[in-house]
Amino acid sequence: MLAEQTDAVIGIDTHRDTLAVAAVSPIGAVLETTDAPANARGYRRLLDCARKNVPGRRCWALEGIGSYGVGLAAFLDQAGECVVEACRPKRPAVRSGRKTDMLDAIRAAKEALAAEHLIQPRLRGEREALRVLLAARNGGRPWLDRGNQPAQGCDGVSAS
């Protein structure tokens, strides 16, 4: 478990413009909370803050790595930081009680601490380059990526 391997987990709730951040100890105590803009300057500020306030072994648990968190995940990976993906919570159709981004950041860190299997982020790189190459090679015909054939018309002639 992650709690045995780190001195703290930094949970982040990502959004288009802002990041809500919470550092949590291995026993679940909230050590520090902050927010930052979702841009290169904000990423740098978070990393500097983490190095100052959470020295030692730390791991970042990010919500939304496939969308708003992709830039931060790549930045942290290049800085040599441990990054895992935190699943977004299931939201009921009608919420009772209040929800804040900071509570989501704390929850992301605590769920990463408790998880038996951590989700490693799919960062851009060779895999993404291969996907783009295959799409270009197939000339934008998505059925070739799936191994399917184009739809056939009533007379057996391809509809495309």
PDB file of N, CA and C in Angstrom, residues 121-159:
ATOM      1  N   PRO A 121      -0.592   6.738 -14.573  1.00  0.00           N
ATOM      2  CA  PRO A 121      -1.155   7.561 -15.647  1.00  0.00           C
ATOM      3  C   PRO A 121      -0.591   7.182 -17.003  1.00  0.00           C
ATOM      4  N   ARG A 122      -1.419   7.336 -18.014  1.00  0.00           N
ATOM      5  CA  ARG A 122      -0.970   7.164 -19.397  1.00  0.00           C
ATOM      6  C   ARG A 122      -0.517   8.532 -19.878  1.00  0.00           C
ATOM      7  N   LEU A 123       0.761   8.738 -19.829  1.00  0.00           N
ATOM      8  CA  LEU A 123       1.290  10.026 -20.254  1.00  0.00           C
ATOM      9  C   LEU A 123       1.526  10.017 -21.752  1.00  0.00           C
ATOM     10  N   ARG A 124       1.522  11.180 -22.319  1.00  0.00           N
ATOM     11  CA  ARG A 124       1.803  11.289 -23.755  1.00  0.00           C
ATOM     12  C   ARG A 124       3.203  10.771 -24.018  1.00  0.00           C
ATOM     13  N   GLY A 125       3.459  10.381 -25.210  1.00  0.00           N
ATOM     14  CA  GLY A 125       4.776   9.862 -25.538  1.00  0.00           C
ATOM     15  C   GLY A 125       4.673   8.907 -26.702  1.00  0.00           C
ATOM     16  N   GLU A 126       5.403   7.805 -26.594  1.00  0.00           N
ATOM     17  CA  GLU A 126       5.471   6.852 -27.701  1.00  0.00           C
ATOM     18  C   GLU A 126       4.100   6.263 -28.030  1.00  0.00           C
ATOM     19  N   ARG A 127       3.316   5.951 -27.017  1.00  0.00           N
ATOM     20  CA  ARG A 127       1.993   5.368 -27.268  1.00  0.00           C
ATOM     21  C   ARG A 127       1.109   6.325 -28.061  1.00  0.00           C
ATOM     22  N   GLU A 128       1.107   7.603 -27.660  1.00  0.00           N
ATOM     23  CA  GLU A 128       0.308   8.606 -28.363  1.00  0.00           C
ATOM     24  C   GLU A 128       0.837   8.816 -29.782  1.00  0.00           C
ATOM     25  N   ALA A 129       2.156   8.829 -29.943  1.00  0.00           N
ATOM     26  CA  ALA A 129       2.747   8.999 -31.267  1.00  0.00           C
ATOM     27  C   ALA A 129       2.346   7.840 -32.187  1.00  0.00           C
ATOM     28  N   LEU A 130       2.332   6.628 -31.648  1.00  0.00           N
ATOM     29  CA  LEU A 130       1.932   5.467 -32.435  1.00  0.00           C
ATOM     30  C   LEU A 130       0.464   5.560 -32.837  1.00  0.00           C
ATOM     31  N   ARG A 131      -0.402   6.026 -31.924  1.00  0.00           N
ATOM     32  CA  ARG A 131      -1.824   6.176 -32.246  1.00  0.00           C
ATOM     33  C   ARG A 131      -2.024   7.180 -33.379  1.00  0.00           C
ATOM     34  N   VAL A 132      -1.311   8.300 -33.318  1.00  0.00           N
ATOM     35  CA  VAL A 132      -1.423   9.316 -34.362  1.00  0.00           C
ATOM     36  C   VAL A 132      -0.895   8.782 -35.683  1.00  0.00           C
ATOM     37  N   LEU A 133       0.217   8.056 -35.654  1.00  0.00           N
ATOM     38  CA  LEU A 133       0.784   7.475 -36.871  1.00  0.00           C
ATOM     39  C   LEU A 133      -0.193   6.502 -37.521  1.00  0.00           C
ATOM     40  N   LEU A 134      -0.799   5.639 -36.720  1.00  0.00           N
ATOM     41  CA  LEU A 134      -1.759   4.682 -37.274  1.00  0.00           C
ATOM     42  C   LEU A 134      -2.984   5.378 -37.847  1.00  0.00           C
ATOM     43  N   ALA A 135      -3.457   6.409 -37.174  1.00  0.00           N
ATOM     44  CA  ALA A 135      -4.610   7.152 -37.685  1.00  0.00           C
ATOM     45  C   ALA A 135      -4.271   7.810 -39.019  1.00  0.00           C
ATOM     46  N   ALA A 136      -3.074   8.387 -39.122  1.00  0.00           N
ATOM     47  CA  ALA A 136      -2.664   9.031 -40.376  1.00  0.00           C
ATOM     48  C   ALA A 136      -2.478   7.997 -41.478  1.00  0.00           C
ATOM     49  N   ARG A 137      -1.894   6.873 -41.133  1.00  0.00           N
ATOM     50  CA  ARG A 137      -1.639   5.822 -42.118  1.00  0.00           C
ATOM     51  C   ARG A 137      -2.947   5.246 -42.656  1.00  0.00           C
ATOM     52  N   ASN A 138      -3.963   5.194 -41.811  1.00  0.00           N
ATOM     53  CA  ASN A 138      -5.260   4.660 -42.230  1.00  0.00           C
ATOM     54  C   ASN A 138      -6.114   5.710 -42.927  1.00  0.00           C
ATOM     55  N   GLY A 139      -5.585   6.882 -43.124  1.00  0.00           N
ATOM     56  CA  GLY A 139      -6.281   7.921 -43.872  1.00  0.00           C
ATOM     57  C   GLY A 139      -7.565   8.385 -43.233  1.00  0.00           C
ATOM     58  N   GLY A 140      -7.635   8.348 -41.907  1.00  0.00           N
ATOM     59  CA  GLY A 140      -8.841   8.826 -41.231  1.00  0.00           C
ATOM     60  C   GLY A 140      -9.993   7.853 -41.330  1.00  0.00           C
ATOM     61  N   ARG A 141      -9.722   6.593 -41.651  1.00  0.00           N
ATOM     62  CA  ARG A 141     -10.785   5.580 -41.735  1.00  0.00           C
ATOM     63  C   ARG A 141     -10.757   4.771 -40.440  1.00  0.00           C
ATOM     64  N   PRO A 142     -11.563   5.165 -39.461  1.00  0.00           N
ATOM     65  CA  PRO A 142     -11.471   4.564 -38.131  1.00  0.00           C
ATOM     66  C   PRO A 142     -11.761   3.071 -38.096  1.00  0.00           C
ATOM     67  N   TRP A 143     -12.511   2.531 -39.048  1.00  0.00           N
ATOM     68  CA  TRP A 143     -12.810   1.103 -39.013  1.00  0.00           C
ATOM     69  C   TRP A 143     -11.553   0.274 -39.220  1.00  0.00           C
ATOM     70  N   LEU A 144     -10.499   0.853 -39.835  1.00  0.00           N
ATOM     71  CA  LEU A 144      -9.258   0.111 -40.006  1.00  0.00           C
ATOM     72  C   LEU A 144      -8.542  -0.062 -38.668  1.00  0.00           C
ATOM     73  N   ASP A 145      -8.690   0.906 -37.750  1.00  0.00           N
ATOM     74  CA  ASP A 145      -8.097   0.777 -36.424  1.00  0.00           C
ATOM     75  C   ASP A 145      -8.756  -0.341 -35.633  1.00  0.00           C
ATOM     76  N   ARG A 146     -10.047  -0.574 -35.867  1.00  0.00           N
ATOM     77  CA  ARG A 146     -10.785  -1.581 -35.107  1.00  0.00           C
ATOM     78  C   ARG A 146     -10.780  -2.942 -35.793  1.00  0.00           C
ATOM     79  N   GLY A 147     -10.222  -3.035 -36.971  1.00  0.00           N
ATOM     80  CA  GLY A 147     -10.223  -4.301 -37.682  1.00  0.00           C
ATOM     81  C   GLY A 147     -11.555  -4.621 -38.327  1.00  0.00           C
ATOM     82  N   ASN A 148     -12.475  -3.655 -38.362  1.00  0.00           N
ATOM     83  CA  ASN A 148     -13.788  -3.867 -38.971  1.00  0.00           C
ATOM     84  C   ASN A 148     -13.763  -3.425 -40.426  1.00  0.00           C
ATOM     85  N   GLN A 149     -14.760  -3.809 -41.136  1.00  0.00           N
ATOM     86  CA  GLN A 149     -14.904  -3.397 -42.516  1.00  0.00           C
ATOM     87  C   GLN A 149     -15.940  -2.290 -42.598  1.00  0.00           C
ATOM     88  N   PRO A 150     -15.876  -1.444 -43.618  1.00  0.00           N
ATOM     89  CA  PRO A 150     -16.896  -0.414 -43.749  1.00  0.00           C
ATOM     90  C   PRO A 150     -18.258  -1.061 -43.980  1.00  0.00           C
ATOM     91  N   ALA A 151     -19.300  -0.310 -43.666  1.00  0.00           N
ATOM     92  CA  ALA A 151     -20.662  -0.815 -43.847  1.00  0.00           C
ATOM     93  C   ALA A 151     -20.922  -1.104 -45.315  1.00  0.00           C
ATOM     94  N   GLN A 152     -21.603  -2.188 -45.603  1.00  0.00           N
ATOM     95  CA  GLN A 152     -21.943  -2.576 -46.962  1.00  0.00           C
ATOM     96  C   GLN A 152     -23.361  -2.115 -47.274  1.00  0.00           C
ATOM     97  N   GLY A 153     -23.544  -1.642 -48.486  1.00  0.00           N
ATOM     98  CA  GLY A 153     -24.878  -1.262 -48.944  1.00  0.00           C
ATOM     99  C   GLY A 153     -25.692  -2.517 -49.243  1.00  0.00           C
ATOM    100  N   CYS A 154     -26.965  -2.327 -49.643  1.00  0.00           N
ATOM    101  CA  CYS A 154     -27.845  -3.449 -49.923  1.00  0.00           C
ATOM    102  C   CYS A 154     -27.332  -4.308 -51.066  1.00  0.00           C
ATOM    103  N   ASP A 155     -26.597  -3.680 -52.017  1.00  0.00           N
ATOM    104  CA  ASP A 155     -26.098  -4.432 -53.159  1.00  0.00           C
ATOM    105  C   ASP A 155     -24.718  -5.026 -52.920  1.00  0.00           C
ATOM    106  N   GLY A 156     -24.232  -4.970 -51.658  1.00  0.00           N
ATOM    107  CA  GLY A 156     -22.931  -5.553 -51.350  1.00  0.00           C
ATOM    108  C   GLY A 156     -21.772  -4.627 -51.658  1.00  0.00           C
ATOM    109  N   VAL A 157     -22.035  -3.410 -52.140  1.00  0.00           N
ATOM    110  CA  VAL A 157     -20.979  -2.473 -52.459  1.00  0.00           C
ATOM    111  C   VAL A 157     -20.719  -1.605 -51.237  1.00  0.00           C
ATOM    112  N   SER A 158     -19.473  -1.327 -51.004  1.00  0.00           N
ATOM    113  CA  SER A 158     -19.107  -0.502 -49.861  1.00  0.00           C
ATOM    114  C   SER A 158     -19.816   0.836 -49.903  1.00  0.00           C
ATOM    115  N   ALA A 159     -20.315   1.290 -48.754  1.00  0.00           N
ATOM    116  CA  ALA A 159     -21.045   2.544 -48.673  1.00  0.00           C
ATOM    117  C   ALA A 159     -20.108   3.749 -48.663  1.00  0.00           C
TER     118      ALA A 159
END
